[in-house]
Coordinates of C-alpha atoms in Angstrom, one line a residue:
X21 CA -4.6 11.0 -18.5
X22 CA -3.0 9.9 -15.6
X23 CA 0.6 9.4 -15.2
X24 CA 2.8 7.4 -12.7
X25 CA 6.8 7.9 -12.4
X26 CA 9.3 6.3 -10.5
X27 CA 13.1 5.9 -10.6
X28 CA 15.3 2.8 -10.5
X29 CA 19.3 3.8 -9.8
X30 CA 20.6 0.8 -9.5
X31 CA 19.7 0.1 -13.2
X32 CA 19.8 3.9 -14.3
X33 CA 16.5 4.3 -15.4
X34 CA 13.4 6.3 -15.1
X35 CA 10.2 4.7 -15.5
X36 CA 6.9 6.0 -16.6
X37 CA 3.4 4.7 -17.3
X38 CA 0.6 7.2 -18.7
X39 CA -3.0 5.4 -19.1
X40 CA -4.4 6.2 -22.7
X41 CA -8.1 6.9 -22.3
X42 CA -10.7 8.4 -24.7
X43 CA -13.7 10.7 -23.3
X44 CA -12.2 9.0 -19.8
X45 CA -13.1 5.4 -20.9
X46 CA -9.1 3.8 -20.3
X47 CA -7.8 1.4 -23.8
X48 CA -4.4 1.2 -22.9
X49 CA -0.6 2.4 -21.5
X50 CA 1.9 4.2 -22.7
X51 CA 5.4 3.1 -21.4
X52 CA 8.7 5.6 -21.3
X53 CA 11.8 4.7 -20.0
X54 CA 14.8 7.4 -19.8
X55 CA 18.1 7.8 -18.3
X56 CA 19.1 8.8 -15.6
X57 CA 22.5 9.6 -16.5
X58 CA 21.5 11.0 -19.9
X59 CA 18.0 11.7 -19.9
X60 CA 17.7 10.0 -23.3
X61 CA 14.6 8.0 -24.1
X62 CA 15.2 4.9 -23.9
X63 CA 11.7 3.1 -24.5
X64 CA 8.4 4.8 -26.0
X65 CA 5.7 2.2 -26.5
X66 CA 2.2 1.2 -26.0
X67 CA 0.4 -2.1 -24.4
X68 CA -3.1 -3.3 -23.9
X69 CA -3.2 -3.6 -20.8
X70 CA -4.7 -0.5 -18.6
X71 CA -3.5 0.5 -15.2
X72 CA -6.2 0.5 -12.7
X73 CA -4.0 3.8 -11.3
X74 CA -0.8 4.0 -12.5
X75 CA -0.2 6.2 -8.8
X76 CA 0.6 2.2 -8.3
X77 CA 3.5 2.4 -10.4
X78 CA 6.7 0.8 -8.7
X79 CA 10.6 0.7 -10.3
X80 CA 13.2 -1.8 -9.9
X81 CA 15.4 -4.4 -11.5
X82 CA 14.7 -2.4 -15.0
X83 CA 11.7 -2.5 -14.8
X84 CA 7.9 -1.0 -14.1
X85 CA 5.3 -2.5 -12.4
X86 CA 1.3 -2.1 -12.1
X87 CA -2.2 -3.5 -11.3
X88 CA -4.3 -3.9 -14.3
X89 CA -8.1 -3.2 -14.5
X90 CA -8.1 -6.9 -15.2
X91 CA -6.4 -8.0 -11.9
X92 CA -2.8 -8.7 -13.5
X93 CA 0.0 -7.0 -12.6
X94 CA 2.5 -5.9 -15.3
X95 CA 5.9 -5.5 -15.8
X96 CA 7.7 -4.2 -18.5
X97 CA 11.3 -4.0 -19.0
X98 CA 12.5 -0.5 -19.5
X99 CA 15.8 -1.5 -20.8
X100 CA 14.3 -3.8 -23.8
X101 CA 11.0 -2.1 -24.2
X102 CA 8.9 -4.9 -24.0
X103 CA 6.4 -6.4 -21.6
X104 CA 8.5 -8.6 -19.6
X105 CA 5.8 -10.7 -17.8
X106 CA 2.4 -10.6 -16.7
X107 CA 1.8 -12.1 -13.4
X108 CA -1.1 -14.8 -12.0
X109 CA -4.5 -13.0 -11.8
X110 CA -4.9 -11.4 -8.2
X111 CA -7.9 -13.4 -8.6
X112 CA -6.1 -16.6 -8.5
X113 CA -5.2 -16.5 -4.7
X114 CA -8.8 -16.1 -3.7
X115 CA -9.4 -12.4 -4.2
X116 CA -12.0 -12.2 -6.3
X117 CA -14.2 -10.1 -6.9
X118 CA -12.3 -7.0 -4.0
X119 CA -8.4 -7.9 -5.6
X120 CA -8.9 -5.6 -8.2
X121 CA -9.5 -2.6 -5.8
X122 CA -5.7 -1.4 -5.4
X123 CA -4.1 1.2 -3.1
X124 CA -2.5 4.5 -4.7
X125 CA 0.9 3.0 -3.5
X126 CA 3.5 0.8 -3.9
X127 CA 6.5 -0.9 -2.9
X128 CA 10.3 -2.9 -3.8
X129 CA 11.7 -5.1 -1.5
X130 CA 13.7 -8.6 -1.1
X131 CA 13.3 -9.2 -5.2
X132 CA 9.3 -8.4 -4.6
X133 CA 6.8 -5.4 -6.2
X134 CA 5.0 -5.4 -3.1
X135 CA 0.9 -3.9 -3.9
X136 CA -1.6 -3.2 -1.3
X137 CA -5.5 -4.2 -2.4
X138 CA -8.6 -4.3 -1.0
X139 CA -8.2 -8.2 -0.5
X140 CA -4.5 -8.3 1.2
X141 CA -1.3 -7.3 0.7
X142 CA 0.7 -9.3 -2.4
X143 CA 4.2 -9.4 -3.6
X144 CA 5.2 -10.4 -7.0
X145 CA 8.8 -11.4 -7.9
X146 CA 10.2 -9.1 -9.9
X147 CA 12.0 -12.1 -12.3
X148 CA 9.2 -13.9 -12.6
X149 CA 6.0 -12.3 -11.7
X150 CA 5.2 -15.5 -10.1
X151 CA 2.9 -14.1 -6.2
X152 CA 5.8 -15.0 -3.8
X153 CA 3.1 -14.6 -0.9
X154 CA 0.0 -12.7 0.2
X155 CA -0.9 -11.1 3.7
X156 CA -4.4 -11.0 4.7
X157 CA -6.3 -10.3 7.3
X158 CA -9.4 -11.9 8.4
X159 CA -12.3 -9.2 9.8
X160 CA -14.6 -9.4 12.4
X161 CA -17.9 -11.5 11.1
X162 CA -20.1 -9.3 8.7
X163 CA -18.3 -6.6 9.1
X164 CA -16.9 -5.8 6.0
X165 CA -18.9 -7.0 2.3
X166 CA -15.2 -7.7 1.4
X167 CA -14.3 -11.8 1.4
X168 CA -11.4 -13.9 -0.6
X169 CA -12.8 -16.7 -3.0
X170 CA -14.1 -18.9 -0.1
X171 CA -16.0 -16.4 1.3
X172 CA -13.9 -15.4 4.3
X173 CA -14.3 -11.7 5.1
X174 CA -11.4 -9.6 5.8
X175 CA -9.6 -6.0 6.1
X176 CA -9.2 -3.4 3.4
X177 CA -5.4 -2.5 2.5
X178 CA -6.1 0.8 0.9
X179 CA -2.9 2.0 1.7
X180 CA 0.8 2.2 1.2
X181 CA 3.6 0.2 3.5
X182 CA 6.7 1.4 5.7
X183 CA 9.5 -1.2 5.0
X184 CA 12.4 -0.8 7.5
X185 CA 14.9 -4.0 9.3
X186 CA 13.0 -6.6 6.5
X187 CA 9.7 -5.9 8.3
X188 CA 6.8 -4.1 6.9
X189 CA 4.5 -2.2 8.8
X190 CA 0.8 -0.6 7.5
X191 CA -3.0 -0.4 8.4
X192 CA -6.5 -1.4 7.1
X193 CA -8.1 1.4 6.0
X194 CA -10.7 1.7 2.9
X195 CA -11.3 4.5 0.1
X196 CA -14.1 6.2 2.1
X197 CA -14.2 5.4 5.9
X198 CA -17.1 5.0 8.2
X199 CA -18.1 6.4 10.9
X200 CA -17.3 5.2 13.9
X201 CA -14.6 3.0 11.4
X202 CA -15.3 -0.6 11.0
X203 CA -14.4 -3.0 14.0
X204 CA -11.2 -5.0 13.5
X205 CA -9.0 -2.8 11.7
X206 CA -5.5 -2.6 12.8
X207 CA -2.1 -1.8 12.4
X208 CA 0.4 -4.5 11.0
X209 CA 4.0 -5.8 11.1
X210 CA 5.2 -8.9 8.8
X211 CA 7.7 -9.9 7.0
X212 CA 9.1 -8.7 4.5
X213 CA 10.0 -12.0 3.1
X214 CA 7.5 -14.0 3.3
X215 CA 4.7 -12.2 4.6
X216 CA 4.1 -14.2 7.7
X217 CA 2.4 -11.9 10.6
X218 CA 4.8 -11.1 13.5
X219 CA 2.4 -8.8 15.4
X220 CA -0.9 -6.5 15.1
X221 CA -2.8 -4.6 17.3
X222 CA -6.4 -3.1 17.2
X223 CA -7.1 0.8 16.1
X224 CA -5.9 1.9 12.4
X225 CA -2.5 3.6 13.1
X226 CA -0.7 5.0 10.2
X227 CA 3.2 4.3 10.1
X228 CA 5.4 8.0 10.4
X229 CA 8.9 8.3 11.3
X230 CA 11.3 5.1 11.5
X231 CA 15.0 5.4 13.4
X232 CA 16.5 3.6 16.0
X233 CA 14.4 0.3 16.0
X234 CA 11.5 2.7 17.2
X235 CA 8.5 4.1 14.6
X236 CA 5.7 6.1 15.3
X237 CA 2.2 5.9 14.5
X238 CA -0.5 8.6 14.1
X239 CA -3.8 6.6 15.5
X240 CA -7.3 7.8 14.8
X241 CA -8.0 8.2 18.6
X242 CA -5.9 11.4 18.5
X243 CA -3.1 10.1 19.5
X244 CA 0.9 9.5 18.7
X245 CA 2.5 5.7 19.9
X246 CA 5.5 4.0 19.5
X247 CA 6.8 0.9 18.9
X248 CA 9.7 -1.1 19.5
X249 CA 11.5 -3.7 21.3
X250 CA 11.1 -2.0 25.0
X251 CA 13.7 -2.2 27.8
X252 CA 13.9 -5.0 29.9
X253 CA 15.7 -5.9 33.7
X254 CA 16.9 -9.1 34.9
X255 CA 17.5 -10.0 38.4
X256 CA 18.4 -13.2 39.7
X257 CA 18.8 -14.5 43.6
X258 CA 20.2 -17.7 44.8
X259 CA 21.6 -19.0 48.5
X260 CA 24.8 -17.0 49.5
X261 CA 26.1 -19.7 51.3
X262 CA 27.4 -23.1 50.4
X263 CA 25.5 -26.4 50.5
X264 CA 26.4 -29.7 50.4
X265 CA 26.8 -31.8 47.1
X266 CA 23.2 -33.1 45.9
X267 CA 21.3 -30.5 47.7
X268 CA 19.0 -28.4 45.9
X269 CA 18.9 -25.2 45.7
X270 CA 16.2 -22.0 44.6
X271 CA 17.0 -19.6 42.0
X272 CA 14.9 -17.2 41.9
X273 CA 14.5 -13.9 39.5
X274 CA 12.4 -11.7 37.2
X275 CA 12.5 -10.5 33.8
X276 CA 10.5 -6.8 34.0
X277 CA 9.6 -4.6 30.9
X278 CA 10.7 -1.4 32.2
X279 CA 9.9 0.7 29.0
X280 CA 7.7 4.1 29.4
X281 CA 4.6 2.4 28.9
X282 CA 4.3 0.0 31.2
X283 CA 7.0 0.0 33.6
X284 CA 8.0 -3.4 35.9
X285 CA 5.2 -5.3 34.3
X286 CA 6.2 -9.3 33.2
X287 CA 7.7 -9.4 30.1
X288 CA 6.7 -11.9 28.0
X289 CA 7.2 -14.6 25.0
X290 CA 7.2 -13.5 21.3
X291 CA 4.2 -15.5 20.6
X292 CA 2.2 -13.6 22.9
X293 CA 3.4 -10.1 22.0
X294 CA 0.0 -9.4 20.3
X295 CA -2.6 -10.6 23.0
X296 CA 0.0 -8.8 25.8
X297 CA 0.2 -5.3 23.5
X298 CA -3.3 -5.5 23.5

């Protein structure tokens, strides 16, 4: 049987899920809640439902999280010890039939479970279990057998996600790689909010150490990068002497990235961060 833990200390508790499986054929999940302050059970049930890895298993808000086999996530609230909602089929946003492949991670933010699957990245409100949004990312033509429900191909999300200043930052990667690895995979930033992309750049890099506004990245060329904003000089000229009223005049100046990288190169707009990193 497999077993997935996680702790919530804002609420106290400490959440478990253990799939129930005969002769490795899954039926259903046990749920166990305990202190924290305590250690007294606090919940001991069963459900239906069965986790499709309960390594998925997130904590928060009282409560435990998971994908299903069935493409649901459930919650169940550890203070009550009842289911307290199942949300819209994975499915449902145009997943099917790769939403049901899940990472071995999982994440809380901003009132969200945030899962990472084989179709995008979703979060799921923790009141609700209503899919707040969903991050995906479209693949290079035929590159990938994996498509949402319109037939779209896109990247695998077989991986956990780095949360740090309300952005999130992870990589397409799959259960069993390739060789050479598929065309188009990338690493990621979005919101944390509302999962709308704020930049990505090509070559897989797995998210390390965050501090500073700077994290790393371990890339599969062999190499370590980081990211964050880079530094930046202004200068600005204009006529030392006086001119008459009405006369124009020419201002001049530059606005250089001077960061390690790429040093005295233009900087330029937000919008084209991701063409410029590239």
């Amino acid at each position: 049987t497999a077993l997935g833990t996680n702790i919530d200390w804002q609420a106290g508790v400490w959440g478990s899920l253990q799939t129930l499986s005969y002769q490795g054929a899954p039926y259903g999940v046990r749920v166990l809640g305990y202190s924290v302050k305590t250690g007294e059970l606090i919940c001991n049930f069963t459900d239906s439902h069965c986790p499709y890895t309960t390594s998925q298993t997130v904590v928060d808000h009282g409560k435990i999280a998971c994908l299903m086999l069935d493409g649901y996530v459930v919650a169940y609230d550890l203070l009550k010890g009842k289911v307290a909602w199942v949300s819209e089929q994975t499915y449902n946003t145009g997943g099917y039939p790769w939403g049901i492949w899940g990472a071995y991670s999982s994440a809380s933010y901003g009132g969200n479970a945030i899962l990472c699957e084989y179709d995008g990245v979703y979060a799921c409100n923790w009141e609700t279990g209503k899919i707040s949004w969903v991050y995906k990312d479209t693949c290079v033509p035929f590159e990938t057998p994996y498509t949402t429900g319109n037939g779209t191909g896109v990247n695998p999300f077989n991986t956990g996600v780095s949360i740090a200043d309300g952005m999130i930052y992870t990589y397409n990667t799959e259960h069993t790689q390739t060789k050479p690895i598929t065309r188009g995979w990338k690493l990621h930033c979005f919101n944390a909010t509302d999962g709308k992309g704020i930049w990505n750049i090509t070559t897989p890099m797995s998210p390390g150490a965050m501090a500073d506004g700077y994290t790393t990245a371990g890339a599969t060329d062999g190499y370590m990068y980081v990211f964050g904003k880079g530094k930046s000089a202004t200068t600005v000229t204009a006529p030392d002497v006086g001119v008459p009223l009405g006369t124009g005049v020419l201002i001049k100046g530059t606005v250089l990235d001077i960061s390690p990288a790429q040093p005295n190169t233009p900087c330029v707009s937000r919008e084209s961060m991701t063409t410029q990193m590239e």
